[in-house]
Coordinates of C-alpha atoms in Angstrom, one line a residue:
Chain A
M260 CA 2.6 -14.9 -6.9
N261 CA -0.4 -15.8 -5.8
A262 CA -0.9 -19.0 -7.9
A263 CA 2.9 -19.8 -8.3
L264 CA 1.8 -19.6 -4.1
Q265 CA -1.2 -22.2 -4.0
L266 CA 1.1 -24.0 -7.2
L267 CA 3.4 -24.5 -3.8
R268 CA 0.8 -25.5 -1.2
E269 CA -0.7 -28.1 -3.6
L270 CA 2.8 -30.1 -3.9
G271 CA 2.7 -30.1 -0.2
L272 CA 5.6 -27.7 0.4
P273 CA 5.9 -25.8 3.8
G274 CA 4.7 -22.2 4.0
G275 CA 7.8 -19.8 5.5
A276 CA 9.6 -17.0 3.6
P277 CA 12.5 -19.2 1.4
V278 CA 9.2 -20.7 0.3
V279 CA 8.0 -17.6 -0.3
I280 CA 10.9 -16.0 -2.0
L281 CA 11.2 -18.7 -4.5
A282 CA 7.9 -18.7 -5.0
A283 CA 8.3 -14.7 -5.8
L284 CA 11.5 -16.3 -7.9
A285 CA 9.6 -18.8 -9.5
A286 CA 7.1 -16.2 -10.4
T287 CA 9.1 -13.3 -12.0
G288 CA 11.5 -15.7 -14.0
P289 CA 9.2 -16.5 -16.6
V290 CA 7.6 -13.1 -16.6
V291 CA 11.4 -11.4 -17.7
L292 CA 12.1 -14.3 -19.9
A293 CA 9.0 -13.9 -22.0
V294 CA 9.5 -10.3 -21.8
L295 CA 13.6 -10.1 -22.9
T296 CA 13.0 -12.4 -25.4
L297 CA 9.4 -10.3 -26.6
A298 CA 12.0 -7.4 -26.5
G299 CA 14.5 -9.3 -29.5
F300 CA 11.2 -10.0 -31.2
Q301 CA 10.7 -6.3 -31.3
V302 CA 13.4 -6.1 -33.0
Y303 CA 12.3 -7.8 -35.5
I304 CA 8.9 -6.1 -35.8
E305 CA 10.9 -2.5 -36.0
R306 CA 13.4 -3.3 -38.5
K307 CA 10.2 -4.9 -40.5
V308 CA 7.7 -1.7 -39.9
C309 CA 10.6 0.6 -40.4
A310 CA 11.6 -1.4 -44.2
F311 CA 8.0 -1.0 -44.7
M312 CA 7.8 2.0 -44.3
Q313 CA 10.7 3.2 -46.5
N314 CA 9.5 0.6 -49.1
R315 CA 12.3 -1.9 -48.4
I316 CA 11.9 -5.6 -47.9
G317 CA 14.4 -6.0 -44.4
P318 CA 15.8 -8.9 -42.6
L319 CA 14.9 -11.9 -44.9
H320 CA 17.2 -14.5 -44.8
C321 CA 17.5 -15.6 -40.9
G322 CA 14.7 -18.2 -40.7
P323 CA 11.2 -17.5 -42.9
Q324 CA 11.1 -13.8 -43.3
G325 CA 14.1 -13.2 -41.6
L326 CA 11.8 -14.1 -38.5
L327 CA 15.2 -15.4 -36.2
Q328 CA 17.1 -12.8 -37.2
F329 CA 16.6 -11.3 -33.5
T330 CA 18.0 -14.8 -32.4
A331 CA 21.4 -15.0 -34.8
D332 CA 21.9 -10.6 -33.5
G333 CA 21.9 -12.0 -29.9
V334 CA 24.2 -14.3 -30.4
K335 CA 26.5 -12.0 -32.3
L336 CA 26.2 -9.7 -29.2
L337 CA 27.3 -12.2 -27.3
L338 CA 30.2 -12.9 -28.7
K339 CA 31.5 -9.4 -29.8
E340 CA 34.7 -8.1 -27.6
D341 CA 33.7 -5.9 -25.1
L342 CA 35.5 -2.5 -25.4
M343 CA 36.0 -0.4 -22.7
P344 CA 37.8 3.2 -23.4
A345 CA 41.3 3.2 -20.9
K346 CA 40.3 6.5 -19.5
A347 CA 37.0 5.5 -18.4
D348 CA 35.7 4.9 -14.6
A349 CA 36.0 1.1 -14.9
F350 CA 33.7 0.3 -12.0
L351 CA 30.8 3.0 -13.0
F352 CA 31.1 1.9 -16.9
R353 CA 30.2 -1.5 -15.6
L354 CA 27.8 -1.1 -13.0
A355 CA 25.6 1.0 -15.3
P356 CA 23.6 -1.1 -17.7
Y357 CA 22.8 -3.2 -14.8
V358 CA 21.3 -0.4 -13.2
V359 CA 19.3 0.4 -16.4
M360 CA 18.2 -3.0 -17.0
T361 CA 17.1 -3.7 -13.4
A362 CA 15.1 -0.1 -13.4
A363 CA 13.1 -1.7 -16.9
L364 CA 13.0 -4.7 -15.4
L365 CA 11.4 -4.2 -12.2
P366 CA 8.1 -2.0 -12.7
L367 CA 6.8 -5.8 -14.8
A368 CA 6.5 -6.9 -11.1
A369 CA 2.7 -4.8 -11.2
I370 CA 1.1 -5.2 -14.3
P371 CA -1.7 -7.6 -14.9
L372 CA -1.4 -9.8 -17.5
A373 CA -4.4 -11.3 -16.8
A374 CA -6.8 -11.6 -14.2
A375 CA -5.6 -14.4 -12.3
L376 CA -1.5 -13.9 -13.7
T377 CA -0.7 -10.4 -11.6
V378 CA 3.0 -11.2 -10.6
T379 CA 2.0 -9.1 -7.7
D380 CA -1.4 -7.4 -7.1
L381 CA 0.0 -4.4 -5.4
D382 CA -2.2 -1.6 -3.5
T383 CA 0.5 0.7 -5.2
G384 CA 0.1 -0.4 -8.6
V385 CA 1.0 2.1 -11.3
F386 CA 2.4 4.0 -9.0
F387 CA 5.0 1.7 -8.1
V388 CA 5.6 1.1 -11.8
M389 CA 6.8 4.9 -12.2
A390 CA 8.7 4.7 -9.0
A391 CA 10.4 1.3 -10.0
S392 CA 11.9 2.9 -13.3
A393 CA 12.4 6.1 -11.7
P394 CA 16.2 4.7 -11.2
G395 CA 17.0 4.0 -14.5
V396 CA 17.9 7.7 -15.2
I397 CA 20.9 7.5 -12.6
G398 CA 22.2 4.3 -14.8
L399 CA 22.2 6.3 -18.4
L400 CA 23.5 9.5 -16.8
V401 CA 26.3 7.4 -14.8
A402 CA 26.9 5.7 -18.5
G403 CA 27.5 8.6 -20.3
W404 CA 29.9 10.1 -17.5
A405 CA 31.5 7.1 -16.6
S406 CA 32.3 6.6 -20.6
N407 CA 34.7 9.8 -20.2
N408 CA 33.7 11.0 -23.4
K409 CA 32.1 14.7 -23.8
W410 CA 29.6 13.1 -26.1
S411 CA 28.5 10.2 -24.0
L412 CA 27.9 13.0 -21.2
I413 CA 26.1 15.3 -23.2
G414 CA 23.8 11.8 -23.7
G415 CA 23.3 11.1 -20.6
L416 CA 22.8 14.8 -19.5
R417 CA 20.6 15.0 -22.2
T418 CA 18.4 11.7 -21.2
A419 CA 18.5 13.1 -17.3
A420 CA 16.8 16.3 -18.3
Q421 CA 14.6 14.8 -21.0
V422 CA 13.8 11.8 -18.4
A423 CA 13.0 14.3 -15.6
S424 CA 10.9 16.8 -17.4
Y425 CA 8.7 14.1 -19.6
G426 CA 7.9 12.6 -16.5
V427 CA 5.5 15.7 -15.2
P428 CA 2.9 15.3 -18.0
A429 CA 2.8 11.3 -18.0
G430 CA 2.6 11.4 -14.3
L431 CA -0.3 14.1 -14.7
A432 CA -1.9 11.5 -17.0
V433 CA -2.0 8.9 -15.0
L434 CA -3.0 10.8 -11.5
S435 CA -6.5 11.7 -14.3
V436 CA -7.2 7.9 -14.5
A437 CA -6.3 7.3 -10.6
L438 CA -8.7 10.2 -10.0
V439 CA -11.3 8.8 -11.7
A440 CA -10.8 5.3 -11.1
G441 CA -10.2 5.9 -7.2
T442 CA -7.2 3.8 -6.9
L443 CA -4.2 3.0 -8.2
N444 CA -4.1 -0.6 -8.3
L445 CA -3.6 -1.4 -11.7
R446 CA -5.6 -4.6 -11.5
N447 CA -8.6 -3.0 -10.2
I448 CA -8.6 -0.2 -12.7
V449 CA -8.2 -2.7 -15.5
E450 CA -11.3 -4.3 -13.5
M451 CA -13.8 -1.8 -14.6
Q452 CA -13.0 -1.4 -17.5
R453 CA -14.7 -4.6 -18.2
G454 CA -17.8 -4.9 -20.8
H455 CA -17.2 -3.0 -24.2
L456 CA -14.8 -1.0 -26.1
L457 CA -16.9 2.1 -24.3
L458 CA -16.4 1.7 -21.1
W459 CA -13.0 1.3 -21.9
N460 CA -11.0 4.7 -20.3
I461 CA -10.4 5.4 -23.8
G462 CA -13.9 5.4 -24.2
N463 CA -13.9 9.2 -22.2
P464 CA -13.3 11.9 -24.1
I465 CA -11.1 13.3 -20.9
L466 CA -9.2 10.0 -20.7
L467 CA -8.8 10.2 -24.0
A468 CA -7.1 13.4 -24.3
A469 CA -5.2 11.9 -21.2
F470 CA -4.8 8.8 -23.5
L471 CA -3.0 10.8 -26.6
L472 CA -0.4 12.5 -23.5
Y473 CA 0.6 9.6 -21.7
L474 CA 1.5 7.9 -25.3
T475 CA 3.3 11.5 -26.1
A476 CA 5.4 12.1 -22.8
S477 CA 6.4 8.2 -22.3
V478 CA 7.3 7.7 -26.2
A479 CA 10.6 10.5 -25.1
E480 CA 10.7 8.4 -21.5
C481 CA 11.8 5.8 -23.4
N482 CA 14.1 8.2 -25.9
R483 CA 12.3 7.6 -28.5
T484 CA 12.3 9.6 -31.7
P485 CA 10.8 12.0 -32.1
F486 CA 12.6 12.3 -28.9
D487 CA 15.5 10.4 -29.2
L488 CA 18.1 13.8 -29.0
P489 CA 20.7 11.4 -25.9
E490 CA 21.5 9.4 -28.6
A491 CA 21.1 11.5 -31.9
E492 CA 23.6 10.5 -33.9
S493 CA 24.1 13.3 -36.1
E494 CA 25.4 14.8 -33.5
L495 CA 26.4 13.0 -30.9
A496 CA 27.8 9.7 -32.5
A497 CA 25.4 7.5 -30.5
G498 CA 24.7 9.6 -26.8
F499 CA 25.5 7.8 -23.4
H500 CA 26.1 4.4 -25.6
T501 CA 29.2 5.1 -27.9
E502 CA 31.6 3.7 -25.4
Y503 CA 29.6 0.5 -25.0
S504 CA 30.3 -2.8 -27.1
G505 CA 29.2 -6.5 -26.8
L506 CA 26.4 -7.7 -24.1
R507 CA 26.6 -4.6 -22.6
F508 CA 25.8 -2.9 -25.6
G509 CA 23.0 -5.3 -25.6
F510 CA 21.5 -4.9 -22.0
F511 CA 21.5 -0.8 -23.2
F512 CA 19.7 -2.1 -26.4
A513 CA 17.2 -4.3 -24.0
A514 CA 16.4 -2.4 -21.9
E515 CA 15.1 0.6 -24.1
Y516 CA 12.5 -2.2 -25.9
T517 CA 11.6 -3.8 -22.6
M518 CA 10.7 -0.1 -21.5
M519 CA 8.8 0.7 -24.7
F520 CA 7.0 -2.9 -23.8
V521 CA 6.5 -1.5 -20.1
V522 CA 4.9 2.0 -21.4
S523 CA 2.2 0.2 -23.3
A524 CA 1.6 -2.6 -21.1
V525 CA 1.0 0.3 -18.6
A526 CA -1.1 2.2 -21.4
V527 CA -2.9 -1.3 -22.5
S528 CA -3.8 -1.1 -18.5
L529 CA -4.5 2.4 -17.9
F530 CA -6.5 3.2 -21.0
L531 CA -7.6 0.1 -23.7
G532 CA -9.2 -2.0 -21.0
G533 CA -5.8 -4.1 -20.4
Y534 CA -6.9 -7.9 -20.3
H535 CA -10.7 -7.8 -21.6
L536 CA -12.1 -8.0 -25.1
P537 CA -13.0 -5.0 -26.6
F538 CA -16.8 -7.1 -26.8
G539 CA -18.5 -11.0 -25.9
N540 CA -16.7 -10.5 -22.4
S541 CA -19.4 -12.8 -21.1
W542 CA -19.3 -15.2 -24.2
L543 CA -15.4 -15.6 -23.6
A544 CA -16.5 -16.3 -19.7
R545 CA -19.1 -19.2 -21.6
H546 CA -16.4 -20.9 -23.7
A547 CA -13.2 -19.7 -21.9
D548 CA -12.3 -23.6 -21.5
L549 CA -12.3 -24.6 -25.0
A550 CA -10.6 -20.9 -26.2
G551 CA -8.0 -21.3 -23.5
R552 CA -7.0 -25.3 -24.7
A553 CA -6.7 -23.2 -28.3
V554 CA -5.1 -20.6 -27.1
L555 CA -2.2 -22.4 -25.2
A556 CA -1.9 -25.4 -27.8
G557 CA -1.3 -22.5 -30.2
A558 CA 1.3 -21.3 -27.6
H559 CA 3.0 -24.5 -26.8
G560 CA 3.3 -25.3 -30.4
A561 CA 4.6 -21.7 -31.0
G562 CA 7.2 -22.1 -28.7
A563 CA 8.4 -25.8 -28.9
M564 CA 9.1 -24.8 -32.7
A565 CA 10.3 -21.5 -31.9
L566 CA 13.2 -22.9 -29.1
L567 CA 14.1 -25.9 -32.4
A568 CA 14.7 -23.4 -34.8
G569 CA 16.0 -21.1 -32.2
L570 CA 18.4 -23.4 -31.5
A571 CA 19.2 -24.1 -35.3
I572 CA 20.1 -20.8 -36.2
G573 CA 22.0 -20.8 -32.9
S574 CA 24.1 -23.2 -33.9
W575 CA 24.5 -22.4 -37.2
A576 CA 25.6 -19.1 -36.2
V577 CA 28.2 -19.9 -34.1
A578 CA 28.8 -23.3 -36.3
P579 CA 32.6 -22.3 -37.2
T580 CA 34.0 -21.5 -34.1
R581 CA 32.5 -23.0 -30.9
L582 CA 29.7 -25.4 -31.8
G583 CA 31.1 -26.6 -35.1
F584 CA 31.0 -30.2 -34.1
L585 CA 27.4 -30.1 -33.4
W586 CA 26.8 -28.5 -36.6
R587 CA 28.3 -31.2 -38.6
A588 CA 26.5 -33.6 -36.7
I589 CA 23.7 -32.3 -38.1
E590 CA 24.4 -31.9 -41.5
R591 CA 25.4 -36.1 -41.3
I592 CA 21.6 -36.9 -40.5
P593 CA 20.1 -37.5 -43.9
R594 CA 16.9 -35.2 -45.4
K595 CA 14.9 -38.7 -44.2
G596 CA 16.3 -38.7 -40.8
V597 CA 15.1 -34.7 -40.5
L598 CA 11.5 -35.3 -42.4
F599 CA 11.1 -38.2 -39.5
L600 CA 12.2 -36.1 -36.4
G601 CA 9.8 -33.1 -37.5
T602 CA 7.2 -35.8 -38.1
G603 CA 8.6 -37.1 -34.4
A604 CA 7.7 -33.5 -32.5
A605 CA 4.7 -33.0 -34.8
V606 CA 3.5 -36.1 -33.2
A607 CA 4.4 -35.7 -29.2
L608 CA 2.7 -32.0 -29.6
G609 CA -0.6 -33.4 -30.8
V610 CA -0.1 -36.3 -28.6
F611 CA 0.8 -33.9 -24.8
F612 CA -2.9 -32.2 -26.1
I613 CA -5.0 -34.6 -27.5
A614 CA -4.0 -37.1 -24.8
P615 CA -5.9 -35.6 -22.1
A616 CA -9.3 -36.0 -24.2
A617 CA -8.1 -39.9 -24.9
G618 CA -5.4 -41.2 -23.5
P619 CA -6.6 -41.9 -19.5
R620 CA -9.9 -43.8 -20.8
L621 CA -7.9 -45.8 -23.5
V622 CA -5.5 -46.7 -21.1
M623 CA -8.2 -47.9 -18.4
A624 CA -10.3 -49.3 -21.0
A625 CA -7.6 -51.4 -21.6
G626 CA -6.9 -52.0 -18.5
N627 CA -10.3 -52.9 -18.0
A628 CA -10.7 -55.3 -20.8
V629 CA -7.0 -57.4 -19.6
G630 CA -9.0 -57.5 -16.1
T631 CA -5.9 -57.5 -14.2
V632 CA -4.9 -55.2 -10.7
A633 CA -1.6 -53.9 -12.8
G634 CA -4.2 -53.0 -16.0
E635 CA -5.9 -50.6 -13.2
R636 CA -3.4 -49.3 -11.8
A637 CA -1.1 -48.1 -15.1
G638 CA -5.8 -46.5 -15.9
T639 CA -5.1 -44.7 -12.3
F640 CA -1.6 -44.3 -13.3
A641 CA -2.5 -42.8 -16.6
A642 CA -5.1 -40.6 -15.1
T643 CA -3.4 -38.7 -12.8
L644 CA -0.7 -37.9 -15.0
I645 CA -2.9 -36.5 -17.0
R646 CA -4.6 -34.2 -15.0
L647 CA -1.3 -31.7 -15.2
P648 CA -2.5 -30.7 -18.7
L649 CA -6.0 -30.9 -17.1
R650 CA -4.6 -28.6 -14.8
F651 CA -3.3 -25.9 -17.8
A652 CA -6.6 -26.4 -19.7
S653 CA -8.3 -24.6 -16.4
Y654 CA -6.3 -21.3 -17.0
G655 CA -8.4 -20.6 -20.1
V656 CA -9.7 -17.5 -19.6
P657 CA -6.4 -16.5 -18.9
A658 CA -4.9 -17.5 -21.4
V659 CA -6.8 -15.7 -23.4
H660 CA -6.6 -12.6 -21.2
L661 CA -3.1 -12.8 -22.3
A662 CA -3.5 -13.3 -26.0
V663 CA -5.8 -10.3 -25.4
F664 CA -3.3 -8.2 -23.4
L665 CA -0.4 -9.3 -25.4
G666 CA -2.2 -8.1 -28.8
K667 CA -2.9 -4.7 -27.7
T668 CA 0.2 -3.9 -25.8
L669 CA 2.2 -5.1 -29.3
M670 CA -0.5 -3.0 -31.5
L671 CA 0.4 0.1 -29.1
L672 CA 4.5 -0.6 -29.8
F673 CA 3.4 -1.0 -33.9
V674 CA 2.2 2.7 -32.8
I675 CA 5.3 3.6 -31.1
M676 CA 7.6 2.8 -33.9
W677 CA 5.3 4.2 -36.7
L678 CA 6.0 7.7 -34.9
R679 CA 9.9 6.8 -35.3
W680 CA 9.8 6.2 -38.8
T681 CA 7.5 9.1 -40.1
F682 CA 8.2 12.3 -37.8
P683 CA 11.4 13.7 -37.7
R684 CA 14.1 14.6 -34.5
M685 CA 12.7 17.6 -32.4
R686 CA 15.5 20.2 -31.3
I687 CA 16.1 19.7 -28.2
D688 CA 15.2 23.6 -27.0
R689 CA 12.4 23.2 -29.2
M690 CA 11.3 19.7 -27.1
M691 CA 12.0 21.0 -24.0
D692 CA 9.6 23.6 -24.6
L693 CA 6.8 21.0 -25.7
C694 CA 6.9 19.8 -22.8
W695 CA 6.8 22.8 -20.3
K696 CA 5.0 24.9 -22.5
R697 CA 2.9 22.7 -23.8
L698 CA 2.0 19.1 -22.6
V699 CA 2.7 20.5 -19.2
P700 CA -0.2 22.6 -18.6
A701 CA -2.5 20.1 -21.0
G702 CA -1.9 17.9 -18.1
F703 CA -2.9 19.7 -15.4
A704 CA -6.0 21.0 -17.7
I705 CA -7.1 17.4 -18.3
F706 CA -6.8 16.5 -15.0
A707 CA -9.1 19.4 -14.1
A708 CA -11.0 18.3 -16.6
A709 CA -11.1 15.0 -15.0
A710 CA -11.8 15.8 -11.3
F711 CA -14.7 18.3 -12.1
W712 CA -16.2 15.8 -14.0
L713 CA -15.8 13.4 -10.9
V714 CA -17.9 16.0 -10.0
I715 CA -20.6 16.4 -11.6
R716 CA -21.2 12.8 -12.3
S717 CA -21.1 12.4 -8.8
T718 CA -23.9 15.1 -8.6
P719 CA -27.6 14.0 -8.7
Chain B
M268 CA 17.0 -15.7 13.0
T269 CA 13.9 -15.9 10.7
A270 CA 13.5 -14.3 6.9
L271 CA 12.6 -10.9 7.9
S272 CA 15.1 -10.5 10.4
L273 CA 18.3 -11.9 7.8
L274 CA 16.4 -9.0 5.1
F275 CA 16.4 -6.2 8.0
W276 CA 20.4 -6.7 8.7
L277 CA 21.7 -7.1 5.0
L278 CA 19.5 -4.0 4.6
F279 CA 21.1 -2.4 7.6
I280 CA 24.7 -2.6 6.5
A281 CA 23.6 -1.4 2.9
V282 CA 23.0 1.3 4.3
A283 CA 25.2 1.8 6.9
A284 CA 27.9 0.9 4.1
S285 CA 26.6 3.3 1.6
G286 CA 26.3 5.9 3.9
F287 CA 29.5 5.8 5.2
A288 CA 30.3 5.7 1.0
T289 CA 28.7 8.8 0.9
V290 CA 30.9 10.8 3.7
L291 CA 33.9 9.5 2.5
A292 CA 33.9 9.1 -1.3
R293 CA 36.5 11.5 -2.6
N294 CA 35.3 11.6 -5.6
L295 CA 32.0 13.7 -5.8
L296 CA 29.9 11.4 -8.3
Y297 CA 30.9 8.2 -6.2
A298 CA 29.1 10.5 -3.1
A299 CA 26.0 11.0 -5.1
L300 CA 25.5 7.4 -6.0
G301 CA 26.6 5.8 -2.2
L302 CA 23.8 9.0 -0.9
A303 CA 20.5 7.1 -3.9
L304 CA 22.2 3.2 -2.5
T305 CA 21.1 4.8 1.2
L306 CA 17.9 6.1 0.2
L307 CA 17.1 2.8 -1.6
G308 CA 18.0 1.2 1.2
T309 CA 15.7 3.4 3.2
A310 CA 12.8 2.4 0.9
G311 CA 14.0 -1.2 1.4
L312 CA 13.8 -0.6 5.1
F313 CA 9.9 1.3 5.0
L314 CA 9.0 -2.4 3.0
L315 CA 10.0 -3.9 6.0
L316 CA 7.6 -1.4 8.5
H317 CA 5.3 -2.4 5.4
A318 CA 4.9 0.7 4.4
D319 CA 4.8 0.3 0.7
F320 CA 3.6 3.4 -0.1
L321 CA 6.3 5.8 1.6
A322 CA 8.6 3.4 0.1
A323 CA 7.6 3.6 -3.1
V324 CA 7.6 7.2 -3.1
Q325 CA 10.6 7.4 -1.2
V326 CA 12.2 6.2 -4.5
L327 CA 10.4 8.2 -6.7
V328 CA 11.1 11.7 -5.2
Y329 CA 14.5 11.1 -3.9
V330 CA 16.5 8.2 -5.8
G331 CA 15.0 9.1 -9.2
G332 CA 14.3 13.2 -8.1
I333 CA 16.3 14.5 -6.3
T334 CA 19.5 12.3 -6.3
V335 CA 18.9 12.8 -10.7
L336 CA 19.3 16.4 -10.1
I337 CA 22.5 16.5 -7.5
L338 CA 24.5 14.4 -10.8
F339 CA 23.3 16.7 -12.9
A340 CA 24.7 19.7 -11.2
L341 CA 28.0 17.1 -10.4
V342 CA 28.5 15.6 -14.1
L343 CA 28.5 19.7 -15.2
S344 CA 31.1 20.7 -13.5
A345 CA 34.6 19.6 -14.2
D346 CA 35.8 19.6 -10.6
V347 CA 34.4 16.3 -9.7
L348 CA 37.4 14.6 -10.3
K349 CA 39.6 17.2 -8.8
K350 CA 41.6 15.6 -5.8
R351 CA 40.5 17.3 -3.0
D352 CA 42.8 17.7 0.7
A353 CA 41.6 16.1 3.5
P354 CA 39.7 18.2 5.5
D355 CA 41.7 20.4 8.1
R356 CA 41.3 19.6 12.1
V357 CA 38.8 22.3 13.3
N358 CA 36.6 21.0 10.1
L359 CA 37.1 17.4 11.5
F360 CA 36.7 18.3 15.0
L361 CA 33.3 20.4 14.3
G362 CA 31.6 17.9 11.7
A363 CA 32.4 14.8 14.5
V364 CA 30.6 16.2 17.1
T365 CA 28.0 17.6 14.8
A366 CA 27.5 14.3 13.7
A367 CA 28.2 12.5 17.4
G368 CA 25.2 14.8 18.6
T369 CA 23.1 14.0 15.6
F370 CA 22.7 10.8 16.0
F371 CA 22.6 10.7 20.1
F372 CA 19.6 13.3 19.9
L373 CA 17.9 10.7 17.3
A374 CA 19.1 7.6 18.4
R375 CA 17.0 8.8 22.1
E376 CA 13.8 9.9 20.5
A377 CA 13.7 6.6 18.2
V378 CA 14.1 4.7 21.6
R379 CA 11.7 6.6 23.1
V380 CA 9.0 6.6 20.4
A381 CA 9.7 2.4 20.1
Q382 CA 8.4 2.4 23.3
R383 CA 5.4 4.0 23.5
L384 CA 4.0 2.3 19.7
P385 CA 1.8 -0.5 19.9
A386 CA 3.8 -4.2 18.9
A387 CA 3.9 -5.3 15.8
V388 CA 0.2 -6.3 14.0
G389 CA 0.6 -9.7 12.1
G390 CA 0.1 -9.9 8.8
F391 CA 1.1 -7.2 5.6
Q392 CA -2.1 -4.2 5.4
P393 CA -1.4 -1.9 2.5
T394 CA -1.7 1.9 3.4
T395 CA -2.3 3.5 0.2
A396 CA -6.2 3.9 0.2
H397 CA -6.0 4.5 3.9
L398 CA -2.9 7.3 2.9
G399 CA -5.2 8.8 0.8
E400 CA -7.9 9.1 3.0
L401 CA -6.0 11.1 5.5
L402 CA -4.6 13.3 3.4
L403 CA -7.3 14.5 1.8
G404 CA -10.0 14.1 4.9
K405 CA -8.5 14.9 8.3
Y406 CA -5.2 16.2 7.3
V407 CA -6.2 18.3 4.2
L408 CA -5.3 21.7 5.6
P409 CA -1.9 21.2 6.3
F410 CA -1.4 18.9 3.2
E411 CA -2.6 22.2 0.6
I412 CA -0.7 24.4 3.2
A413 CA 2.5 22.4 2.0
S414 CA 1.7 22.0 -1.5
V415 CA 1.1 26.4 -1.5
V416 CA 4.3 26.4 0.2
L417 CA 5.9 23.7 -2.4
V418 CA 4.9 25.9 -5.4
V419 CA 5.8 29.3 -3.5
T420 CA 9.1 28.2 -3.6
M421 CA 9.5 26.5 -7.4
V422 CA 8.6 29.8 -8.9
G423 CA 10.5 32.5 -6.5
A424 CA 13.5 30.3 -7.5
V425 CA 12.4 30.8 -10.8
M426 CA 12.1 34.6 -10.2
I427 CA 15.3 35.3 -8.3
L428 CA 17.5 32.9 -11.4
R429 CA 15.6 34.8 -13.7
K430 CA 16.9 37.8 -12.1
E431 CA 20.3 36.9 -12.6
L432 CA 19.7 36.4 -15.6
E433 CA 18.2 39.3 -16.9
G434 CA 20.6 41.6 -14.2

């Protein structure tokens, strides 16, 4: 948010509350959009990981290696009929998905994506993350009740019991980190882990145990296998979202994956050094600009290609009904034209990234060669225009940080998926036993050990 | 009207309306959800007063904990949807008197406290670190006593339930 505010000030806009709120929205919007896109992409990863573990191939036909499957799925969810049981409580049935989604997205505000890219640098930090995701349970419980269906109701009840119970060990693990770090502020916790691999919190044996505890408890909080009893399909149809279809079901689905992203991101920040590289942080500081440019160029290129491909596949998915005319128009473009367009796009991308270096000099040189006022002006104008991408390049360290952070988070997400496809579902009573008789005492032991370790460390 | 006072009035309306919904809703589940909204709105008011930690505690404990427990109990009962009669006149009268009295004394006390408070300090000051130092420094004894009381209550509740289950 601070970065957005600074940008607004530089653009010469007046300060004041409305502008602050706009800046907050401007800063939050891209993060939310990015995470929602990532949630879609996670579905693809999940299906591929699952297929790999079951010796299958997985999605293959939509895009290269089935990479665009999730866009087609999204369009499909968007176009499906929105059903509601006749005897359902209409208001609560409609309300529930929004509550779940809001609670899943809100914690993102406090997670530091890079040293200079924290949407809000909150002092309550990790506590805010836990508080903001807490009301989500209400949404799940209400969804189960409003469906007016016994399986949904039991699913909702199981969720409430499970999330309330597993919140205790998760909280204890987080507390241990907060105790050792001496702060709740996530960015400060991450900054303390700067340096190399062993300085991460996970390098401390006590906090390594806390990490495993947190991972277990948060998998349960996300209702993921082996703790997916709220939607145990062999007993409860699909649990609390049995009666949901179309976009409302999509909300629950996206919220689950967003929650997974959030708990992984929190675990990365608390235990795995956040956005810091495992080594070579000083090297990064020296070469940040170059590395940042490379990462940014890659991100822009990948983003542009994903956008183009997404549009193409989206129009293909809805071709027979809505956008048929568009598809027919595309079909009418001869192959040579497609080639031409693709080349054009690649050239434009290349110019965008090469222009900052060579552009203004060329124009100025040309202007000087012509030797007129207009030539000089053109040169100055080009230089001003070109300062914009250069500004981006000055965000080199944040870009690398962001890449490192996302890489670590994706790795942790893979671990969570790995768990899902290798463990069978637990029985409900065993799951509760595991939480209250094993994880909670373990949490207290870790917490006490962390406190003990702090005392020993501070006594010379 | 500044944006802050606009926010205050929006929150005020939300808290008051959901408070009325809590009391007046015929469906118990709606009443509990109204309660959740009231508590959320109060957390918003705390935020406006620059009490960021208190607001987070309010959401985590009251919305994410206590309301969920209430909802849990309500969802398990089949009586939620049963049409209940309007309260009889004696109860209505007693309830109104209690509510009005509580409101009167609380409002009087709030006004008195507000007059004694220092003028608002400009800018937002994070409270978390300061609160932590106070709780584990100056007020460590009351803090520990409160936690012991809570543990005793919890163990006692389990013991009572256990006796009932065994007996």
